[in-house]
PDB file of N, CA, C and O in Angstrom:
ATOM      1  N   MET A   1      -4.318  25.357  -7.288  1.00 80.00           N
ATOM      2  CA  MET A   1      -5.232  24.289  -6.937  1.00 80.00           C
ATOM      3  C   MET A   1      -4.488  22.953  -6.808  1.00 80.00           C
ATOM      4  O   MET A   1      -4.828  22.137  -5.970  1.00 80.00           O
ATOM      5  N   LEU A   2      -3.494  22.749  -7.670  1.00 81.00           N
ATOM      6  CA  LEU A   2      -2.714  21.521  -7.609  1.00 81.00           C
ATOM      7  C   LEU A   2      -1.907  21.437  -6.318  1.00 81.00           C
ATOM      8  O   LEU A   2      -1.798  20.367  -5.713  1.00 81.00           O
ATOM      9  N   THR A   3      -1.376  22.564  -5.878  1.00 89.00           N
ATOM     10  CA  THR A   3      -0.616  22.593  -4.628  1.00 89.00           C
ATOM     11  C   THR A   3      -1.513  22.275  -3.438  1.00 89.00           C
ATOM     12  O   THR A   3      -1.114  21.521  -2.542  1.00 89.00           O
ATOM     13  N   LEU A   4      -2.705  22.818  -3.448  1.00 86.00           N
ATOM     14  CA  LEU A   4      -3.653  22.552  -2.370  1.00 86.00           C
ATOM     15  C   LEU A   4      -4.048  21.074  -2.338  1.00 86.00           C
ATOM     16  O   LEU A   4      -4.103  20.456  -1.268  1.00 86.00           O
ATOM     17  N   THR A   5      -4.270  20.490  -3.496  1.00 86.00           N
ATOM     18  CA  THR A   5      -4.641  19.080  -3.565  1.00 86.00           C
ATOM     19  C   THR A   5      -3.492  18.188  -3.121  1.00 86.00           C
ATOM     20  O   THR A   5      -3.694  17.218  -2.381  1.00 86.00           O
ATOM     21  N   ALA A   6      -2.281  18.503  -3.556  1.00 88.00           N
ATOM     22  CA  ALA A   6      -1.120  17.703  -3.156  1.00 88.00           C
ATOM     23  C   ALA A   6      -0.874  17.796  -1.652  1.00 88.00           C
ATOM     24  O   ALA A   6      -0.587  16.791  -0.996  1.00 88.00           O
ATOM     25  N   SER A   7      -1.001  18.985  -1.093  1.00 91.00           N
ATOM     26  CA  SER A   7      -0.805  19.125   0.350  1.00 91.00           C
ATOM     27  C   SER A   7      -1.909  18.414   1.122  1.00 91.00           C
ATOM     28  O   SER A   7      -1.666  17.831   2.181  1.00 91.00           O
ATOM     29  N   PHE A   8      -3.134  18.440   0.593  1.00 89.00           N
ATOM     30  CA  PHE A   8      -4.232  17.719   1.234  1.00 89.00           C
ATOM     31  C   PHE A   8      -3.985  16.209   1.212  1.00 89.00           C
ATOM     32  O   PHE A   8      -4.258  15.514   2.193  1.00 89.00           O
ATOM     33  N   ALA A   9      -3.428  15.710   0.116  1.00 89.00           N
ATOM     34  CA  ALA A   9      -3.106  14.281   0.023  1.00 89.00           C
ATOM     35  C   ALA A   9      -2.001  13.908   1.011  1.00 89.00           C
ATOM     36  O   ALA A   9      -2.069  12.862   1.661  1.00 89.00           O
ATOM     37  N   VAL A  10      -1.000  14.749   1.147  1.00 91.00           N
ATOM     38  CA  VAL A  10       0.087  14.477   2.102  1.00 91.00           C
ATOM     39  C   VAL A  10      -0.437  14.481   3.530  1.00 91.00           C
ATOM     40  O   VAL A  10      -0.088  13.610   4.338  1.00 91.00           O
ATOM     41  N   VAL A  11      -1.294  15.437   3.855  1.00 93.00           N
ATOM     42  CA  VAL A  11      -1.878  15.503   5.201  1.00 93.00           C
ATOM     43  C   VAL A  11      -2.733  14.270   5.467  1.00 93.00           C
ATOM     44  O   VAL A  11      -2.695  13.698   6.565  1.00 93.00           O
ATOM     45  N   ALA A  12      -3.505  13.829   4.466  1.00 92.00           N
ATOM     46  CA  ALA A  12      -4.327  12.626   4.644  1.00 92.00           C
ATOM     47  C   ALA A  12      -3.451  11.407   4.887  1.00 92.00           C
ATOM     48  O   ALA A  12      -3.766  10.555   5.727  1.00 92.00           O
ATOM     49  N   LEU A  13      -2.314  11.298   4.177  1.00 89.00           N
ATOM     50  CA  LEU A  13      -1.408  10.167   4.390  1.00 89.00           C
ATOM     51  C   LEU A  13      -0.743  10.224   5.759  1.00 89.00           C
ATOM     52  O   LEU A  13      -0.516   9.185   6.385  1.00 89.00           O
ATOM     53  N   ILE A  14      -0.434  11.426   6.230  1.00 93.00           N
ATOM     54  CA  ILE A  14       0.140  11.561   7.576  1.00 93.00           C
ATOM     55  C   ILE A  14      -0.891  11.145   8.624  1.00 93.00           C
ATOM     56  O   ILE A  14      -0.567  10.459   9.594  1.00 93.00           O
ATOM     57  N   PHE A  15      -2.148  11.549   8.430  1.00 94.00           N
ATOM     58  CA  PHE A  15      -3.198  11.132   9.361  1.00 94.00           C
ATOM     59  C   PHE A  15      -3.406   9.627   9.336  1.00 94.00           C
ATOM     60  O   PHE A  15      -3.753   9.029  10.353  1.00 94.00           O
ATOM     61  N   LEU A  16      -3.203   8.984   8.189  1.00 90.00           N
ATOM     62  CA  LEU A  16      -3.347   7.528   8.111  1.00 90.00           C
ATOM     63  C   LEU A  16      -2.225   6.801   8.851  1.00 90.00           C
ATOM     64  O   LEU A  16      -2.383   5.631   9.210  1.00 90.00           O
ATOM     65  N   ALA A  17      -1.111   7.460   9.067  1.00 91.00           N
ATOM     66  CA  ALA A  17       0.037   6.813   9.697  1.00 91.00           C
ATOM     67  C   ALA A  17      -0.172   6.561  11.192  1.00 91.00           C
ATOM     68  O   ALA A  17       0.438   5.658  11.752  1.00 91.00           O
ATOM     69  N   PHE A  18      -1.029   7.333  11.828  1.00 93.00           N
ATOM     70  CA  PHE A  18      -1.228   7.205  13.266  1.00 93.00           C
ATOM     71  C   PHE A  18      -2.590   6.591  13.556  1.00 93.00           C
ATOM     72  O   PHE A  18      -3.587   6.923  12.923  1.00 93.00           O
ATOM     73  N   ALA A  19      -2.634   5.714  14.535  1.00 92.00           N
ATOM     74  CA  ALA A  19      -3.868   4.987  14.836  1.00 92.00           C
ATOM     75  C   ALA A  19      -4.967   5.913  15.383  1.00 92.00           C
ATOM     76  O   ALA A  19      -6.142   5.704  15.103  1.00 92.00           O
ATOM     77  N   SER A  20      -4.596   6.922  16.125  1.00 94.00           N
ATOM     78  CA  SER A  20      -5.611   7.779  16.731  1.00 94.00           C
ATOM     79  C   SER A  20      -6.268   8.721  15.717  1.00 94.00           C
ATOM     80  O   SER A  20      -7.380   9.196  15.949  1.00 94.00           O
ATOM     81  N   THR A  21      -5.613   9.007  14.603  1.00 93.00           N
ATOM     82  CA  THR A  21      -6.179   9.917  13.599  1.00 93.00           C
ATOM     83  C   THR A  21      -6.471   9.213  12.275  1.00 93.00           C
ATOM     84  O   THR A  21      -6.635   9.871  11.249  1.00 93.00           O
ATOM     85  N   ARG A  22      -6.520   7.894  12.291  1.00 93.00           N
ATOM     86  CA  ARG A  22      -6.711   7.139  11.059  1.00 93.00           C
ATOM     87  C   ARG A  22      -8.058   7.434  10.413  1.00 93.00           C
ATOM     88  O   ARG A  22      -8.169   7.464   9.198  1.00 93.00           O
ATOM     89  N   TRP A  23      -9.092   7.702  11.196  1.00 94.00           N
ATOM     90  CA  TRP A  23     -10.406   7.983  10.617  1.00 94.00           C
ATOM     91  C   TRP A  23     -10.407   9.298   9.859  1.00 94.00           C
ATOM     92  O   TRP A  23     -11.102   9.442   8.857  1.00 94.00           O
ATOM     93  N   VAL A  24      -9.613  10.274  10.304  1.00 94.00           N
ATOM     94  CA  VAL A  24      -9.520  11.546   9.592  1.00 94.00           C
ATOM     95  C   VAL A  24      -8.802  11.338   8.254  1.00 94.00           C
ATOM     96  O   VAL A  24      -9.187  11.912   7.237  1.00 94.00           O
ATOM     97  N   GLY A  25      -7.775  10.504   8.249  1.00 93.00           N
ATOM     98  CA  GLY A  25      -7.076  10.196   7.009  1.00 93.00           C
ATOM     99  C   GLY A  25      -7.964   9.455   6.027  1.00 93.00           C
ATOM    100  O   GLY A  25      -7.921   9.718   4.825  1.00 93.00           O
ATOM    101  N   ALA A  26      -8.771   8.529   6.528  1.00 93.00           N
ATOM    102  CA  ALA A  26      -9.701   7.813   5.652  1.00 93.00           C
ATOM    103  C   ALA A  26     -10.749   8.770   5.090  1.00 93.00           C
ATOM    104  O   ALA A  26     -11.109   8.688   3.907  1.00 93.00           O
ATOM    105  N   LEU A  27     -11.209   9.699   5.905  1.00 94.00           N
ATOM    106  CA  LEU A  27     -12.152  10.705   5.434  1.00 94.00           C
ATOM    107  C   LEU A  27     -11.508  11.604   4.374  1.00 94.00           C
ATOM    108  O   LEU A  27     -12.146  11.959   3.373  1.00 94.00           O
ATOM    109  N   GLY A  28     -10.253  11.928   4.559  1.00 92.00           N
ATOM    110  CA  GLY A  28      -9.530  12.724   3.570  1.00 92.00           C
ATOM    111  C   GLY A  28      -9.369  11.987   2.248  1.00 92.00           C
ATOM    112  O   GLY A  28      -9.511  12.580   1.174  1.00 92.00           O
ATOM    113  N   LEU A  29      -9.073  10.687   2.312  1.00 91.00           N
ATOM    114  CA  LEU A  29      -8.974   9.911   1.080  1.00 91.00           C
ATOM    115  C   LEU A  29     -10.313   9.784   0.371  1.00 91.00           C
ATOM    116  O   LEU A  29     -10.379   9.825  -0.863  1.00 91.00           O
ATOM    117  N   VAL A  30     -11.379   9.653   1.137  1.00 93.00           N
ATOM    118  CA  VAL A  30     -12.716   9.591   0.529  1.00 93.00           C
ATOM    119  C   VAL A  30     -13.037  10.922  -0.149  1.00 93.00           C
ATOM    120  O   VAL A  30     -13.585  10.943  -1.263  1.00 93.00           O
ATOM    121  N   LEU A  31     -12.684  12.029   0.488  1.00 93.00           N
ATOM    122  CA  LEU A  31     -12.919  13.341  -0.119  1.00 93.00           C
ATOM    123  C   LEU A  31     -12.092  13.522  -1.391  1.00 93.00           C
ATOM    124  O   LEU A  31     -12.590  14.018  -2.405  1.00 93.00           O
ATOM    125  N   LEU A  32     -10.825  13.100  -1.357  1.00 92.00           N
ATOM    126  CA  LEU A  32     -10.008  13.169  -2.561  1.00 92.00           C
ATOM    127  C   LEU A  32     -10.551  12.262  -3.658  1.00 92.00           C
ATOM    128  O   LEU A  32     -10.527  12.619  -4.837  1.00 92.00           O
ATOM    129  N   LEU A  33     -11.050  11.101  -3.288  1.00 92.00           N
ATOM    130  CA  LEU A  33     -11.640  10.187  -4.262  1.00 92.00           C
ATOM    131  C   LEU A  33     -12.907  10.781  -4.854  1.00 92.00           C
ATOM    132  O   LEU A  33     -13.200  10.574  -6.031  1.00 92.00           O
ATOM    133  N   TYR A  34     -13.640  11.537  -4.079  1.00 94.00           N
ATOM    134  CA  TYR A  34     -14.845  12.206  -4.577  1.00 94.00           C
ATOM    135  C   TYR A  34     -14.485  13.345  -5.537  1.00 94.00           C
ATOM    136  O   TYR A  34     -15.151  13.539  -6.549  1.00 94.00           O
ATOM    137  N   LEU A  35     -13.430  14.101  -5.207  1.00 92.00           N
ATOM    138  CA  LEU A  35     -13.047  15.240  -6.039  1.00 92.00           C
ATOM    139  C   LEU A  35     -12.333  14.823  -7.320  1.00 92.00           C
ATOM    140  O   LEU A  35     -12.568  15.394  -8.378  1.00 92.00           O
ATOM    141  N   TYR A  36     -11.435  13.850  -7.223  1.00 92.00           N
ATOM    142  CA  TYR A  36     -10.644  13.389  -8.365  1.00 92.00           C
ATOM    143  C   TYR A  36     -10.713  11.870  -8.444  1.00 92.00           C
ATOM    144  O   TYR A  36      -9.755  11.167  -8.090  1.00 92.00           O
ATOM    145  N   PRO A  37     -11.815  11.319  -8.903  1.00 93.00           N
ATOM    146  CA  PRO A  37     -11.988   9.859  -8.832  1.00 93.00           C
ATOM    147  C   PRO A  37     -11.012   9.075  -9.700  1.00 93.00           C
ATOM    148  O   PRO A  37     -10.511   8.035  -9.280  1.00 93.00           O
ATOM    149  N   LEU A  38     -10.708   9.559 -10.890  1.00 94.00           N
ATOM    150  CA  LEU A  38      -9.836   8.804 -11.783  1.00 94.00           C
ATOM    151  C   LEU A  38      -8.389   8.820 -11.303  1.00 94.00           C
ATOM    152  O   LEU A  38      -7.724   7.779 -11.264  1.00 94.00           O
ATOM    153  N   VAL A  39      -7.909   9.968 -10.911  1.00 91.00           N
ATOM    154  CA  VAL A  39      -6.514  10.102 -10.477  1.00 91.00           C
ATOM    155  C   VAL A  39      -6.277   9.370  -9.165  1.00 91.00           C
ATOM    156  O   VAL A  39      -5.332   8.580  -9.033  1.00 91.00           O
ATOM    157  N   VAL A  40      -7.129   9.619  -8.183  1.00 91.00           N
ATOM    158  CA  VAL A  40      -6.944   9.000  -6.869  1.00 91.00           C
ATOM    159  C   VAL A  40      -7.216   7.501  -6.938  1.00 91.00           C
ATOM    160  O   VAL A  40      -6.502   6.709  -6.318  1.00 91.00           O
ATOM    161  N   GLY A  41      -8.210   7.100  -7.706  1.00 91.00           N
ATOM    162  CA  GLY A  41      -8.496   5.674  -7.846  1.00 91.00           C
ATOM    163  C   GLY A  41      -7.349   4.924  -8.487  1.00 91.00           C
ATOM    164  O   GLY A  41      -6.958   3.846  -8.022  1.00 91.00           O
ATOM    165  N   SER A  42      -6.766   5.482  -9.534  1.00 93.00           N
ATOM    166  CA  SER A  42      -5.631   4.815 -10.168  1.00 93.00           C
ATOM    167  C   SER A  42      -4.407   4.827  -9.261  1.00 93.00           C
ATOM    168  O   SER A  42      -3.636   3.866  -9.231  1.00 93.00           O
ATOM    169  N   ALA A  43      -4.211   5.896  -8.499  1.00 90.00           N
ATOM    170  CA  ALA A  43      -3.083   5.943  -7.555  1.00 90.00           C
ATOM    171  C   ALA A  43      -3.265   4.899  -6.454  1.00 90.00           C
ATOM    172  O   ALA A  43      -2.291   4.253  -6.037  1.00 90.00           O
ATOM    173  N   LEU A  44      -4.500   4.694  -5.986  1.00 89.00           N
ATOM    174  CA  LEU A  44      -4.750   3.671  -4.965  1.00 89.00           C
ATOM    175  C   LEU A  44      -4.524   2.266  -5.518  1.00 89.00           C
ATOM    176  O   LEU A  44      -3.991   1.388  -4.820  1.00 89.00           O
ATOM    177  N   VAL A  45      -4.898   2.044  -6.777  1.00 94.00           N
ATOM    178  CA  VAL A  45      -4.668   0.735  -7.396  1.00 94.00           C
ATOM    179  C   VAL A  45      -3.177   0.473  -7.549  1.00 94.00           C
ATOM    180  O   VAL A  45      -2.681  -0.610  -7.223  1.00 94.00           O
ATOM    181  N   VAL A  46      -2.434   1.473  -8.010  1.00 95.00           N
ATOM    182  CA  VAL A  46      -0.980   1.317  -8.168  1.00 95.00           C
ATOM    183  C   VAL A  46      -0.316   1.094  -6.810  1.00 95.00           C
ATOM    184  O   VAL A  46       0.559   0.237  -6.666  1.00 95.00           O
ATOM    185  N   ALA A  47      -0.747   1.830  -5.797  1.00 91.00           N
ATOM    186  CA  ALA A  47      -0.187   1.649  -4.450  1.00 91.00           C
ATOM    187  C   ALA A  47      -0.510   0.260  -3.913  1.00 91.00           C
ATOM    188  O   ALA A  47       0.332  -0.372  -3.265  1.00 91.00           O
ATOM    189  N   GLY A  48      -1.713  -0.233  -4.185  1.00 92.00           N
ATOM    190  CA  GLY A  48      -2.077  -1.580  -3.744  1.00 92.00           C
ATOM    191  C   GLY A  48      -1.252  -2.651  -4.430  1.00 92.00           C
ATOM    192  O   GLY A  48      -0.828  -3.622  -3.791  1.00 92.00           O
ATOM    193  N   VAL A  49      -0.990  -2.487  -5.719  1.00 94.00           N
ATOM    194  CA  VAL A  49      -0.176  -3.459  -6.444  1.00 94.00           C
ATOM    195  C   VAL A  49       1.259  -3.448  -5.929  1.00 94.00           C
ATOM    196  O   VAL A  49       1.868  -4.506  -5.706  1.00 94.00           O
ATOM    197  N   ILE A  50       1.806  -2.263  -5.703  1.00 93.00           N
ATOM    198  CA  ILE A  50       3.169  -2.161  -5.168  1.00 93.00           C
ATOM    199  C   ILE A  50       3.239  -2.774  -3.770  1.00 93.00           C
ATOM    200  O   ILE A  50       4.176  -3.509  -3.444  1.00 93.00           O
ATOM    201  N   PHE A  51       2.240  -2.497  -2.938  1.00 89.00           N
ATOM    202  CA  PHE A  51       2.192  -3.074  -1.593  1.00 89.00           C
ATOM    203  C   PHE A  51       2.142  -4.602  -1.655  1.00 89.00           C
ATOM    204  O   PHE A  51       2.852  -5.293  -0.924  1.00 89.00           O
ATOM    205  N   PHE A  52       1.310  -5.130  -2.555  1.00 90.00           N
ATOM    206  CA  PHE A  52       1.198  -6.579  -2.698  1.00 90.00           C
ATOM    207  C   PHE A  52       2.516  -7.184  -3.172  1.00 90.00           C
ATOM    208  O   PHE A  52       2.947  -8.219  -2.647  1.00 90.00           O
ATOM    209  N   LEU A  53       3.161  -6.564  -4.155  1.00 87.00           N
ATOM    210  CA  LEU A  53       4.403  -7.114  -4.673  1.00 87.00           C
ATOM    211  C   LEU A  53       5.517  -7.088  -3.636  1.00 87.00           C
ATOM    212  O   LEU A  53       6.306  -8.034  -3.540  1.00 87.00           O
ATOM    213  N   ILE A  54       5.584  -6.028  -2.854  1.00 84.00           N
ATOM    214  CA  ILE A  54       6.627  -5.948  -1.824  1.00 84.00           C
ATOM    215  C   ILE A  54       6.403  -7.016  -0.761  1.00 84.00           C
ATOM    216  O   ILE A  54       7.330  -7.731  -0.382  1.00 84.00           O
ATOM    217  N   HIS A  55       5.173  -7.160  -0.296  1.00 81.00           N
ATOM    218  CA  HIS A  55       4.913  -8.140   0.756  1.00 81.00           C
ATOM    219  C   HIS A  55       4.943  -9.565   0.228  1.00 81.00           C
ATOM    220  O   HIS A  55       5.312 -10.482   0.953  1.00 81.00           O
ATOM    221  N   HIS A  56       4.577  -9.769  -1.017  1.00 76.00           N
ATOM    222  CA  HIS A  56       4.661 -11.104  -1.609  1.00 76.00           C
ATOM    223  C   HIS A  56       6.122 -11.504  -1.762  1.00 76.00           C
ATOM    224  O   HIS A  56       6.490 -12.645  -1.492  1.00 76.00           O
ATOM    225  N   HIS A  57       6.977 -10.566  -2.163  1.00 70.00           N
ATOM    226  CA  HIS A  57       8.404 -10.857  -2.297  1.00 70.00           C
ATOM    227  C   HIS A  57       9.022 -11.139  -0.936  1.00 70.00           C
ATOM    228  O   HIS A  57       9.827 -12.055  -0.796  1.00 70.00           O
ATOM    229  N   ASN A  58       8.662 -10.370   0.079  1.00 64.00           N
ATOM    230  CA  ASN A  58       9.213 -10.604   1.420  1.00 64.00           C
ATOM    231  C   ASN A  58       8.764 -11.944   1.973  1.00 64.00           C
ATOM    232  O   ASN A  58       9.505 -12.604   2.691  1.00 64.00           O
ATOM    233  N   ARG A  59       7.552 -12.356   1.644  1.00 64.00           N
ATOM    234  CA  ARG A  59       7.048 -13.625   2.141  1.00 64.00           C
ATOM    235  C   ARG A  59       7.723 -14.796   1.435  1.00 64.00           C
ATOM    236  O   ARG A  59       7.962 -15.835   2.009  1.00 64.00           O
ATOM    237  N   ARG A  60       8.040 -14.641   0.149  1.00 60.00           N
ATOM    238  CA  ARG A  60       8.623 -15.728  -0.622  1.00 60.00           C
ATOM    239  C   ARG A  60      10.126 -15.816  -0.480  1.00 60.00           C
ATOM    240  O   ARG A  60      10.722 -16.815  -0.857  1.00 60.00           O
ATOM    241  N   SER A  61      10.786 -14.805   0.028  1.00 55.00           N
ATOM    242  CA  SER A  61      12.238 -14.832   0.119  1.00 55.00           C
ATOM    243  C   SER A  61      12.710 -15.373   1.466  1.00 55.00           C
ATOM    244  O   SER A  61      13.723 -14.959   1.981  1.00 55.00           O
ATOM    245  N   VAL A  62      11.961 -16.301   2.027  1.00 57.00           N
ATOM    246  CA  VAL A  62      12.392 -16.953   3.259  1.00 57.00           C
ATOM    247  C   VAL A  62      13.565 -17.850   2.904  1.00 57.00           C
ATOM    248  O   VAL A  62      13.558 -18.562   1.906  1.00 57.00           O
ATOM    249  N   HIS A  63      14.578 -17.808   3.723  1.00 63.00           N
ATOM    250  CA  HIS A  63      15.785 -18.567   3.417  1.00 63.00           C
ATOM    251  C   HIS A  63      15.612 -20.018   3.856  1.00 63.00           C
ATOM    252  O   HIS A  63      16.006 -20.418   4.947  1.00 63.00           O
ATOM    253  N   GLU A  64      15.036 -20.791   2.985  1.00 66.00           N
ATOM    254  CA  GLU A  64      14.849 -22.204   3.261  1.00 66.00           C
ATOM    255  C   GLU A  64      15.952 -22.992   2.589  1.00 66.00           C
ATOM    256  O   GLU A  64      16.494 -22.592   1.565  1.00 66.00           O
ATOM    257  N   LEU A  65      16.278 -24.112   3.166  1.00 67.00           N
ATOM    258  CA  LEU A  65      17.273 -24.973   2.557  1.00 67.00           C
ATOM    259  C   LEU A  65      16.677 -25.655   1.334  1.00 67.00           C
ATOM    260  O   LEU A  65      15.525 -26.067   1.348  1.00 67.00           O
ATOM    261  N   PRO A  66      17.460 -25.786   0.277  1.00 67.00           N
ATOM    262  CA  PRO A  66      16.919 -26.466  -0.903  1.00 67.00           C
ATOM    263  C   PRO A  66      16.766 -27.959  -0.640  1.00 67.00           C
ATOM    264  O   PRO A  66      17.436 -28.536   0.222  1.00 67.00           O
ATOM    265  N   ASN A  67      15.876 -28.580  -1.402  1.00 74.00           N
ATOM    266  CA  ASN A  67      15.692 -30.029  -1.267  1.00 74.00           C
ATOM    267  C   ASN A  67      16.869 -30.750  -1.916  1.00 74.00           C
ATOM    268  O   ASN A  67      17.181 -30.537  -3.087  1.00 74.00           O
ATOM    269  N   LEU A  68      17.536 -31.572  -1.146  1.00 73.00           N
ATOM    270  CA  LEU A  68      18.667 -32.327  -1.662  1.00 73.00           C
ATOM    271  C   LEU A  68      18.159 -33.567  -2.386  1.00 73.00           C
ATOM    272  O   LEU A  68      17.092 -34.085  -2.085  1.00 73.00           O
ATOM    273  N   PRO A  69      18.952 -34.081  -3.356  1.00 77.00           N
ATOM    274  CA  PRO A  69      18.507 -35.293  -4.037  1.00 77.00           C
ATOM    275  C   PRO A  69      18.422 -36.470  -3.090  1.00 77.00           C
ATOM    276  O   PRO A  69      19.184 -36.572  -2.127  1.00 77.00           O
ATOM    277  N   ASP A  70      17.494 -37.325  -3.353  1.00 75.00           N
ATOM    278  CA  ASP A  70      17.280 -38.485  -2.511  1.00 75.00           C
ATOM    279  C   ASP A  70      18.401 -39.490  -2.715  1.00 75.00           C
ATOM    280  O   ASP A  70      18.844 -39.736  -3.842  1.00 75.00           O
ATOM    281  N   ALA A  71      18.883 -40.094  -1.655  1.00 72.00           N
ATOM    282  CA  ALA A  71      20.005 -41.035  -1.739  1.00 72.00           C
ATOM    283  C   ALA A  71      19.584 -42.369  -2.302  1.00 72.00           C
ATOM    284  O   ALA A  71      20.418 -43.242  -2.563  1.00 72.00           O
ATOM    285  N   ARG A  72      18.302 -42.607  -2.479  1.00 68.00           N
ATOM    286  CA  ARG A  72      17.827 -43.902  -2.978  1.00 68.00           C
ATOM    287  C   ARG A  72      17.915 -44.030  -4.494  1.00 68.00           C
ATOM    288  O   ARG A  72      17.570 -45.038  -5.035  1.00 68.00           O
ATOM    289  N   ASP A  73      18.362 -43.013  -5.202  1.00 55.00           N
ATOM    290  CA  ASP A  73      18.435 -43.073  -6.659  1.00 55.00           C
ATOM    291  C   ASP A  73      19.529 -43.973  -7.146  1.00 55.00           C
ATOM    292  O   ASP A  73      20.581 -44.151  -6.796  1.00 55.00           O
TER     293      ASP A  73
END
C-alpha cells in the first residue's frame, strides 16, 4: 500500500509539472489529501516553507553595492 501511495504521489507531481495536465495533478493531490490528511498536509506545509525560503533568499541576495559613508562627516 505504501508503494502504491508513493507512486501515486510521484505521478501527481509529474502531472503538476506540465501546464496541460496540471488539473489532473491537482486532483491527485486532493485525493492524497483526502486519504492521508495529516501526512500530505504536513508535507505540503514543509514544501511551502522550503519554497518560500529558497525564493526569499534568491530575492534578497541581489548584488547591490553597499552604502558608502557620507563625505560630509
